Each structure stands twice: as C-alpha cells, then as structure tokens.
Short mmCIF file of C-alpha atoms in Angstrom, two decimals:
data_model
loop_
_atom_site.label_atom_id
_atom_site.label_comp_id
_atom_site.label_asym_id
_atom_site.label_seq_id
_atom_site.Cartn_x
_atom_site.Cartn_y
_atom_site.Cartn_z
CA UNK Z 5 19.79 -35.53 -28.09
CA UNK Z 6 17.06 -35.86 -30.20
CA UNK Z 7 13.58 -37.82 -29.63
CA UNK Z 8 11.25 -38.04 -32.34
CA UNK Z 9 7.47 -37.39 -32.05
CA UNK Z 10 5.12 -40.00 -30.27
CA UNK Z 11 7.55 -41.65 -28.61
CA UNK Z 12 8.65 -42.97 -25.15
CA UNK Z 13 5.10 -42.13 -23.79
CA UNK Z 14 5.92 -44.81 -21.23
CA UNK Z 15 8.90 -43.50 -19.97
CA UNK Z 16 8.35 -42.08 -16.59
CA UNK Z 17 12.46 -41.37 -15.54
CA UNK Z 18 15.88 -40.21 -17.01
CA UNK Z 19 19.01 -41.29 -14.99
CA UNK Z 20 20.36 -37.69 -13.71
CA UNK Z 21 23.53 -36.93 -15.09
CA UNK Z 22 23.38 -39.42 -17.64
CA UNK Z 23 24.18 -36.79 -20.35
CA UNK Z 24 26.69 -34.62 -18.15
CA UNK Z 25 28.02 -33.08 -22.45
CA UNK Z 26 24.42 -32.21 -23.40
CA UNK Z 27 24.14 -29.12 -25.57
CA UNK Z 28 20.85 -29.73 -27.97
CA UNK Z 29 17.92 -31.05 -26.99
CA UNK Z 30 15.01 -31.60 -29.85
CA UNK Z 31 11.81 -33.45 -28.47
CA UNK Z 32 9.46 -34.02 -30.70
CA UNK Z 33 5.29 -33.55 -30.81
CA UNK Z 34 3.48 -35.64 -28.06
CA UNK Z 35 6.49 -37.02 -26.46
CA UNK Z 36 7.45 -38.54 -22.88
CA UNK Z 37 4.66 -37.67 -21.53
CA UNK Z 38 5.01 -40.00 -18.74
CA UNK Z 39 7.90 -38.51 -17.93
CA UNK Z 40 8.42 -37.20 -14.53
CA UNK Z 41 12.16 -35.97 -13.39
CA UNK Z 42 14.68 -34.41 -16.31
CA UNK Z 43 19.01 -35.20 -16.30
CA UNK Z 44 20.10 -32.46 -13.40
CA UNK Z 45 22.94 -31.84 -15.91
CA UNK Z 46 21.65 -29.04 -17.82
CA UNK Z 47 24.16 -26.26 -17.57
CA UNK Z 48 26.10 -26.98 -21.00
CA UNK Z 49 22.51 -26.90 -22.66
CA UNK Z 50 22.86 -24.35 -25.14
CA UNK Z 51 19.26 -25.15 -27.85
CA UNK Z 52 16.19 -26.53 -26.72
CA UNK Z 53 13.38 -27.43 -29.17
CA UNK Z 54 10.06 -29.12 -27.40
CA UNK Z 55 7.35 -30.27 -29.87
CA UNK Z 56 3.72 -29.91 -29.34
CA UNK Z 57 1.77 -31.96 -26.59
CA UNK Z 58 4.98 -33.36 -25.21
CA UNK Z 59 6.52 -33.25 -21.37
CA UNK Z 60 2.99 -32.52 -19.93
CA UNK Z 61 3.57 -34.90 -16.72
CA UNK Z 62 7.18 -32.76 -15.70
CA UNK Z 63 6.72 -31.18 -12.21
CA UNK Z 64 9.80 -28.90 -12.46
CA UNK Z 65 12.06 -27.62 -15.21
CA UNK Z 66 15.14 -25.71 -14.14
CA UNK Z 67 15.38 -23.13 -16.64
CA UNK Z 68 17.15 -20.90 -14.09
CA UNK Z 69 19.86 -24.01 -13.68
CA UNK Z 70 20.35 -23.53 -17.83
CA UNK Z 71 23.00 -20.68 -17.59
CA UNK Z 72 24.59 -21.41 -21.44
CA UNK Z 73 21.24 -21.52 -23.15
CA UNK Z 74 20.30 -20.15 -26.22
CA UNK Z 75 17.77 -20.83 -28.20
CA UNK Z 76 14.32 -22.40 -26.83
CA UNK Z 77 11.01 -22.85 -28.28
CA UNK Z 78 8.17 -24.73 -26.87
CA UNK Z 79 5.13 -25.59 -28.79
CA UNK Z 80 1.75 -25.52 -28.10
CA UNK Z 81 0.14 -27.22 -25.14
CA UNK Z 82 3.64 -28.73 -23.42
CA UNK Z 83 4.44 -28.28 -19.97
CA UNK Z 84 0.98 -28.94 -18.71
CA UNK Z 85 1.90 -30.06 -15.26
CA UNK Z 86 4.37 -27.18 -14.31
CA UNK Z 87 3.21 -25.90 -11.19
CA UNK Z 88 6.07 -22.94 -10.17
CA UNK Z 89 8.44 -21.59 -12.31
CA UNK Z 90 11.28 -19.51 -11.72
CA UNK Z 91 12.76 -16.98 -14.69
CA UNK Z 92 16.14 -15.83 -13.69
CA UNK Z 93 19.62 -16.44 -15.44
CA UNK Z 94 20.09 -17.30 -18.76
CA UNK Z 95 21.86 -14.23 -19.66
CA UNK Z 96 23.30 -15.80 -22.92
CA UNK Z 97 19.65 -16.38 -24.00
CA UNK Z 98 19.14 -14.73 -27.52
CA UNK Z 99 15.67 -16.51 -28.86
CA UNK Z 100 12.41 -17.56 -26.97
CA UNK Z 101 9.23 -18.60 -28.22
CA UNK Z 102 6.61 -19.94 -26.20
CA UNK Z 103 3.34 -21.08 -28.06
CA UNK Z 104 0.01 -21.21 -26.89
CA UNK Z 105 -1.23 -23.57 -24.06
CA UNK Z 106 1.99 -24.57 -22.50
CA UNK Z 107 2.73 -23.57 -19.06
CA UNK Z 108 -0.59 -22.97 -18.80
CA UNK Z 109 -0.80 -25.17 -15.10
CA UNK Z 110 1.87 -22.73 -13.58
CA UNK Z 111 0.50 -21.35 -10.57
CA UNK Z 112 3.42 -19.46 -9.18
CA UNK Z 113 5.77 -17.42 -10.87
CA UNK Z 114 8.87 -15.67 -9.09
CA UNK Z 115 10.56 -13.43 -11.60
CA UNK Z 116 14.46 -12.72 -10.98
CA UNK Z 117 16.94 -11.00 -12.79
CA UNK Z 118 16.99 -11.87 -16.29
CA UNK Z 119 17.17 -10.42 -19.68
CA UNK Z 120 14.63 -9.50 -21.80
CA UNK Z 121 14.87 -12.16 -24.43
CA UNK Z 122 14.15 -14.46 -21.31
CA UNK Z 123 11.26 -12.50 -19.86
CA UNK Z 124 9.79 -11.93 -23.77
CA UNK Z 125 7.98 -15.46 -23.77
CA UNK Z 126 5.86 -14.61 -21.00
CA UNK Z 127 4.13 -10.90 -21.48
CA UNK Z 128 7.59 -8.02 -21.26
CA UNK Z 129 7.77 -6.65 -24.61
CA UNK Z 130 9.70 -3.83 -26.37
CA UNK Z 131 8.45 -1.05 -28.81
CA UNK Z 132 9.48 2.12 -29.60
CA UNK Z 133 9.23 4.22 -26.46
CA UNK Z 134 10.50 1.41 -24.54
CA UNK Z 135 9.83 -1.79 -22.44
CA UNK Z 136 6.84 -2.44 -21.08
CA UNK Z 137 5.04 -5.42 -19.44
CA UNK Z 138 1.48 -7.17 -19.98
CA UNK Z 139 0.15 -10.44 -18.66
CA UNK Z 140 -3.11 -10.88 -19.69
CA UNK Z 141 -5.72 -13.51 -20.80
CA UNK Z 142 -3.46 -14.82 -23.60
CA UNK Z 143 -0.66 -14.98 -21.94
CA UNK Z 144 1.27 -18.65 -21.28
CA UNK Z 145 0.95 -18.41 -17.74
CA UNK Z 146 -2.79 -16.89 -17.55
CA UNK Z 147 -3.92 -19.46 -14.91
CA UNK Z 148 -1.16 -18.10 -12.53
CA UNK Z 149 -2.53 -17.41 -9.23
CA UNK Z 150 1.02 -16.30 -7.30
CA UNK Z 151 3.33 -13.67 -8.94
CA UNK Z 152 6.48 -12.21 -7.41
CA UNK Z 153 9.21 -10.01 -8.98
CA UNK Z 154 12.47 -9.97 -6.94
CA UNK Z 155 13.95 -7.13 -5.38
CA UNK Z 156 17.19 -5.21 -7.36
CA UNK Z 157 15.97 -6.00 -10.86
CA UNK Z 158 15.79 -2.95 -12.03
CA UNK Z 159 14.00 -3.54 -14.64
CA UNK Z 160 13.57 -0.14 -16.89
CA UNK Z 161 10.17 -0.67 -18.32
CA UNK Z 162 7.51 2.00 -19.02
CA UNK Z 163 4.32 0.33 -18.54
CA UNK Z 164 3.31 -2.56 -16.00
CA UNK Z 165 0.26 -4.10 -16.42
CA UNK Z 166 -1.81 -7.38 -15.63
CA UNK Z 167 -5.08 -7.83 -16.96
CA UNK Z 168 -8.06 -10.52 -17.09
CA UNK Z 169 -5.59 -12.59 -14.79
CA UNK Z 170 -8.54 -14.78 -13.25
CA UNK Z 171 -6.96 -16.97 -11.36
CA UNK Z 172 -4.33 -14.29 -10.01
CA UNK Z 173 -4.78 -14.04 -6.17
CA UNK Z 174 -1.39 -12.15 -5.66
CA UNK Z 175 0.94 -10.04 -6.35
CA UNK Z 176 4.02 -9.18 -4.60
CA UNK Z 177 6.92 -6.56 -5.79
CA UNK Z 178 10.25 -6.70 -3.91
CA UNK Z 179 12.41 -3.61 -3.27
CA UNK Z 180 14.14 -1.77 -6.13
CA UNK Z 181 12.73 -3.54 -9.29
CA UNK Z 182 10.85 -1.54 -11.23
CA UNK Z 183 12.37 1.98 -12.68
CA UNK Z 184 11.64 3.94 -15.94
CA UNK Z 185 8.62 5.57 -16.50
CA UNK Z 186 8.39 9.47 -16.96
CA UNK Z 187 6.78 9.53 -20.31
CA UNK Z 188 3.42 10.79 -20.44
CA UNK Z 189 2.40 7.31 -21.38
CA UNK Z 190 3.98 5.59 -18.98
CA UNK Z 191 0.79 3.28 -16.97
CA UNK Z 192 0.51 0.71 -14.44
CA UNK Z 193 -2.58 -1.19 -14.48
CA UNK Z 194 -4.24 -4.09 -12.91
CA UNK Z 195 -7.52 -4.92 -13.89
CA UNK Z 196 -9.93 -7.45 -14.42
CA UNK Z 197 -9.06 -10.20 -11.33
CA UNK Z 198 -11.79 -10.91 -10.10
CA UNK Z 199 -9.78 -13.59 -7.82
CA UNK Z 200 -7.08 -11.08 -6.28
CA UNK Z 201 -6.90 -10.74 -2.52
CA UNK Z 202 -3.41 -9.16 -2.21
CA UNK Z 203 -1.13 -6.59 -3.88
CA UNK Z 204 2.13 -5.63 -2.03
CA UNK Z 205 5.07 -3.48 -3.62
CA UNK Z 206 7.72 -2.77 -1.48
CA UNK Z 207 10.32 0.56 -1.73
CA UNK Z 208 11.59 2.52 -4.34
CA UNK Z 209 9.34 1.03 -7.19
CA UNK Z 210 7.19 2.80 -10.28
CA UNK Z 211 8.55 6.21 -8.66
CA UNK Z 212 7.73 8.20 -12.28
CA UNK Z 213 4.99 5.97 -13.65
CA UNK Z 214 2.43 8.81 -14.91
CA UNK Z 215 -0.86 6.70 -14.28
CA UNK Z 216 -1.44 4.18 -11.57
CA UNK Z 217 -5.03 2.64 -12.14
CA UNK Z 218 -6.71 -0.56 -10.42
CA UNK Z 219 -10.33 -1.60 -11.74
CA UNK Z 220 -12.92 -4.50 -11.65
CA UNK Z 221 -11.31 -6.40 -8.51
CA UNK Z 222 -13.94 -7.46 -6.87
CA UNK Z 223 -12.24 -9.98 -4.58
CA UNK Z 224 -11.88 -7.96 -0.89
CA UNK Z 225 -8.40 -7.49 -1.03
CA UNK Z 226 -5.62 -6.12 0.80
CA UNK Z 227 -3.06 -3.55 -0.91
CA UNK Z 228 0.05 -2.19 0.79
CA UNK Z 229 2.48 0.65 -0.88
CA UNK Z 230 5.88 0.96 1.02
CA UNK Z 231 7.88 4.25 1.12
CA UNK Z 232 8.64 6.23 -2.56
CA UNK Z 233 6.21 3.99 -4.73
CA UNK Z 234 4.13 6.15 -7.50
CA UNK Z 235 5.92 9.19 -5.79
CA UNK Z 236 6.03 10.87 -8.80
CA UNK Z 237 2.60 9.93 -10.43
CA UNK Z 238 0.02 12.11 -11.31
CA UNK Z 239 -3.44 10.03 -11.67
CA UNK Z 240 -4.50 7.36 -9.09
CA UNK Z 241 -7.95 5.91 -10.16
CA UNK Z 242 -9.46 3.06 -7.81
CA UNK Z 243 -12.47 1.63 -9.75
CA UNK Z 244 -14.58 -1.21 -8.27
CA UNK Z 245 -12.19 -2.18 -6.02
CA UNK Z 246 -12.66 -4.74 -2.71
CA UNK Z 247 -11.41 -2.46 -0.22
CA UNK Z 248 -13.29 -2.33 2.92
CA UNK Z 249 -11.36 0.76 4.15
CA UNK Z 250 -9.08 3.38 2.22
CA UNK Z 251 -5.90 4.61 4.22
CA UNK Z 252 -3.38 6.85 3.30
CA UNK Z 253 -0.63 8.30 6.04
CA UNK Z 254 0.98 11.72 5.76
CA UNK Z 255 2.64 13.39 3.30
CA UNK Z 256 2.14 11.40 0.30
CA UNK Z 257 1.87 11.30 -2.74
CA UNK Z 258 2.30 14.85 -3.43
CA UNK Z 259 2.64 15.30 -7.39
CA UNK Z 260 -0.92 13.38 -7.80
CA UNK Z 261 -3.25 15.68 -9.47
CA UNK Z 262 -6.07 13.38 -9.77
CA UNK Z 263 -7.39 10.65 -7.00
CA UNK Z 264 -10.79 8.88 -8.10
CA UNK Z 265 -12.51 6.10 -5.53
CA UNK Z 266 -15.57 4.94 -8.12
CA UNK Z 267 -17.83 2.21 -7.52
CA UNK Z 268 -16.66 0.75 -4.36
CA UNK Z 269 -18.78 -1.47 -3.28
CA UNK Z 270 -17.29 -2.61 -0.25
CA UNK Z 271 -15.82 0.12 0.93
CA UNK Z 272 -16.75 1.71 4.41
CA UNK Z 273 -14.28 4.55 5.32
CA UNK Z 274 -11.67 6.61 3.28
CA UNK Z 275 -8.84 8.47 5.88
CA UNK Z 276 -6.39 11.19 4.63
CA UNK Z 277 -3.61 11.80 6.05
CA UNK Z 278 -2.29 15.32 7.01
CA UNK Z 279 -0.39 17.15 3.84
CA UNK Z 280 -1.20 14.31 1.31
CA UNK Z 281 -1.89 15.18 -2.23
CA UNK Z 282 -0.46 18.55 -1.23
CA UNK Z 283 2.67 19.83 -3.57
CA UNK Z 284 1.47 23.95 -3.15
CA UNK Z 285 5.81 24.50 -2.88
CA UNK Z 286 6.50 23.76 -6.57
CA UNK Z 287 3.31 26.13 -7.42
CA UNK Z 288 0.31 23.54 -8.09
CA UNK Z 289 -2.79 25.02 -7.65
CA UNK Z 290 -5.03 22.05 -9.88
CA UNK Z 291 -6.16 19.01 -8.41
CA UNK Z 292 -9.48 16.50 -7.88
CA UNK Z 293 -10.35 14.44 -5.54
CA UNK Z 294 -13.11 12.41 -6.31
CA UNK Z 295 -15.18 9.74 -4.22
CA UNK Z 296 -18.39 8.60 -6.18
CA UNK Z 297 -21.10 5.72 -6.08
CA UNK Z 298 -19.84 4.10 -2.93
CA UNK Z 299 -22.93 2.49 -1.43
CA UNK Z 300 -22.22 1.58 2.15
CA UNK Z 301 -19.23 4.47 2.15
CA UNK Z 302 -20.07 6.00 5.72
CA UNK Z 303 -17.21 8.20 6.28
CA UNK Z 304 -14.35 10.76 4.81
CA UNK Z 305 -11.91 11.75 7.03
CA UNK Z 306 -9.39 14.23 5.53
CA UNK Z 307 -6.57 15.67 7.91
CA UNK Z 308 -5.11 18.79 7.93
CA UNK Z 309 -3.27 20.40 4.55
CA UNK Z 310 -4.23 17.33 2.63
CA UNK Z 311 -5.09 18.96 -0.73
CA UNK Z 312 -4.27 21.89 -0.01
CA UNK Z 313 -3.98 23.18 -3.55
CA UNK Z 314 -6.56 21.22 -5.11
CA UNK Z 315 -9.03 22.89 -7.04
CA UNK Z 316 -11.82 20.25 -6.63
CA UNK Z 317 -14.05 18.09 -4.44
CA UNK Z 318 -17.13 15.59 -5.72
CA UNK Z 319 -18.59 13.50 -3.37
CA UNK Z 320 -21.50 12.17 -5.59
CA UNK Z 321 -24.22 9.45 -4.66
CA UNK Z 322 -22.54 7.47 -1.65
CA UNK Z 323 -26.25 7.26 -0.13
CA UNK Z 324 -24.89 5.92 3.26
CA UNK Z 325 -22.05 9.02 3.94
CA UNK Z 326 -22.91 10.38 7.29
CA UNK Z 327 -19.31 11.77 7.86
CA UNK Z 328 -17.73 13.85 6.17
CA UNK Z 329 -14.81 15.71 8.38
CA UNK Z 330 -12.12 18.26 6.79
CA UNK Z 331 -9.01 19.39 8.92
CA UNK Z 332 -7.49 23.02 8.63
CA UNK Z 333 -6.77 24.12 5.07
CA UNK Z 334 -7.45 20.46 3.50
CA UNK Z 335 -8.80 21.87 -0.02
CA UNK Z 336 -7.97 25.64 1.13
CA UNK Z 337 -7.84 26.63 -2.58
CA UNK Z 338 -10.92 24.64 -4.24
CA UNK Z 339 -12.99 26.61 -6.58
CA UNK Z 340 -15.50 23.78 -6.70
CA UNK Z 341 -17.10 21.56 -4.61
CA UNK Z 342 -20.03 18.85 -5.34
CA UNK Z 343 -21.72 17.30 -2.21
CA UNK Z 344 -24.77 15.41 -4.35
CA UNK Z 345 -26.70 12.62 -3.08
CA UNK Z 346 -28.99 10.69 -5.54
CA UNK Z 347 -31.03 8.55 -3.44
#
C-alpha cells in the first residue's frame, strides 16, 4: 500500500482487516492525519515507511502485534498523538530509524523483550565495549512521564542511564532484566528530572554495574531497591536528591567503597543498618562515607559493623545535625574522620 504525501487528511477510519495480505506500507509526508484506528491485520507487515507530519491523530499503533516486520522508518514529527507504547516482538526486525519529533506525545512506555535493532530507535545503543542505554533530552520519547522495563529481559547492557527526562515521573524495573556490567566503566545514572517521584527496581538487576549515581531530582520522591540490586557496585553517589529520609537494612551492599549523600535538601534522617558497607572478609580496609550540605539533616544513625573497614567519615556543614549515633565497631578501622560545621 502506498499513499502519497498530503493526502486523505479527511480520512478519520480504515475498515480493519481490509488488507488481511499487507506486507509494505509507504505513507507519505503530512498524510491521514485525521486518521484515528489502523487495519488490525498487521502481522504479514514486513516494511513500513511513514513520511513527515503524517498519522499525528493515531491513538495506538501495535508495533508489538507486527511480528514479520522489517524495515521501519518514521520521519520527523509523526505520531504526535501516541500516548503508550509498547516495544516488544519484532524479532525479525533488522532496520529502525526514528527521526526527530515523532512519538514525542508518548507518555508511557513499557519495554518487553525485544532485540536491539527494535530498542535502537529509542536511546539502547551499541559501541565497542558493549550495549548501553540513554534516554535523554533528544530522545523520541523525551516527554515520557511512565517507563517500565519487564521482568526476564535480560538485557546485557553496560550502562543505563536517563537524563534531562522532564516530564519523567517514574520508573519501574521488573525482576531479572538488566545484566552485564563489570567493566570499570560500566554506570547507571539518572539525572536531571526534576519531575520524578518514584524509582522502583525489583530483584536480581545491575548486580556488577561499577557506578550507581542519582543527581538533580528535586521532586520528593520515593526509591525502593529489592534484594541483589547494585550488589556488586562500588560507588553510590546521591546528589540533590528529594528524599525526606535515607534507609538502608542490614547487610548490604557490601563491595561499595564509596557512599556520598550531597546537597539534600529535603532530607531529615539517614539510618544504617547493622554490617552494611562492610566486606572486611575479602580483605577491604578502604572506604568513605560521606554526608555533606544537608540543611535540615537532623540525624545519622549507623548500626553496629556498618563500615566496619572503612577508612573514612565527613560529615561537613549539615547545620541542623543534632544526632549523630554509631553502634559497636561501625567505622572500627577509620583513619579519618571530619565532623565540620560551617554555620
């Protein structure tokens, strides 16, 4: 099927299965764009071309339903009134391009399993350590506001991170998706939503990502980690974050060898659960823990054995810190400690 440009602008429906053979579809620049329902008979569609400007009144495209497709490129500014999207299937996929501006009214995006090719149009890339994933600013789908990631994708990426998002209020990781990492670049990042209120990754997810950072989300928010996430990391930086209180339980995260709470301006307590940040078995004996420029910060509470073997402690300029409580042996082995107040 092919449709030239400017052209059945008045259109508003297709019969469903009225093309039950389709293969190719080529649409051409600001087309049907009083469209509002596609054929449901798209899984022999194996090329789809969409011009610029065109389709901007569709409400739904089933591009998981499109299991023998392609090829598909979308031009610029198409797709305007997509509001969820799903990305999963379309395993034969071998060539996506998605230009600027379209999809750019999606406000919920579930990612399933999928291959790469699929997942390329909209921020996973590959270079030569490995995969990796960035939404940002310039992404298709920047005005998203609800992300989720399925659980078993296990996707073997290398970096994860979401930047400038400012629309982004969530973000929600299901069990088993995320593996890789290990390499001393490996990062996950999320910075720069200033509209985020919830971040929730479930089990067995990021285990050997190196560096875990969250800055700039100003938005209170609430953030939950499930059992063996960022096991394996080694630098956890929290950097003008909207968390009112900190909370970590017991025995985690015992190969970090850096934690730094910076700037929080909303935060009121930090708790530390009982052998956290504590690894002294496999002969660590380096470590900081650092909790800085938190103004109405009014207590520390670290339990027993919780950095154990770290070799350092600043608590600098948190001007309303009137508790500060260390169990048995919690920074047994520090060589320095910084208690300054700048008021």
């Amino acid at each position: 099927m092919t449709i030239g440009s400017n052209s059945l602008n008045s259109l508003d429906i297709l019969i469903g299965d009225a093309f039950p053979s389709l293969t190719s579809v080529n649409i051409g620049s600001n087309s049907l764009n009083s469209l509002t329902s596609l054929p449901t008979s798209t899984n022999r569609i194996r090329s789809i071309v969409i011009g610029s400007s065109s389709l901007n009144k569709i409400p739904e495209f089933p591009l998981k339903e499109m299991r023998s497709l392609r090829s598909m490129k979308v031009g610029s500014n198409s797709f305007g009134s997509l509001r969820e999207m799903e990305l999963s299937g379309m395993n034969q996929l071998s060539r996506l391009e998605v230009m600027e501006g379209s999809f750019n009214g999606v406000s919920s995006l579930i990612v399933g399993e999928s291959n790469w090719r699929v997942l390329s149009g909209f921020g996973f890339h590959e270079d030569s350590i490995g995969y990796g994933l960035l939404m940002n600013g310039e992404s298709p789908i920047r005005n998203v506001k609800n992300v989720l990631f399925g659980a078993n994708l296990t996707v073997n990426a290398y970096r994860f991170e979401i930047d400038g998002m400012e629309r982004l209020e969530s973000i929600q990781v299901e069990a088993n998706s995320f593996d890789g990492g290990g390499e001393s670049t490996s990062l996950f990042r999320v910075e720069n939503c200033p509209s985020l209120r919830s971040v929730l990754i479930y089990q067995n997810n990021f285990m050997n990502y190196k560096t875990i950072r969250f800055g700039n989300l100003t938005n209170e928010i609430a953030m939950s980690m499930h059992q063996s996430v960022f096991v394996n990391s080694e630098s956890m930086e929290f950097v003008n974050v909207g968390f009112t209180n900190f909370i970590i339980g017991e025995s985690s995260y015992k190969k970090m060898r850096r934690m730094v709470l910076e700037g929080m301006e909303m935060l009121k307590s930090v708790k530390i659960g009982s052998k956290s940040f504590s690894d002294k078995e496999n002969g660590h004996k380096e470590g900081l823990f650092r909790v800085a420029n938190c103004p109405i910060l009014s207590s520390i509470e670290i339990e027993s054995y919780a950095f154990d073997d770290y070799t350092e402690l600043e608590v600098v300029n948190n001007p309303s810190l009137v508790v500060l409580t260390m169990g048995d042996w919690s920074f047994g082995t520090a060589r320095s400690v910084s208690l300054i107040s700048k008021r």
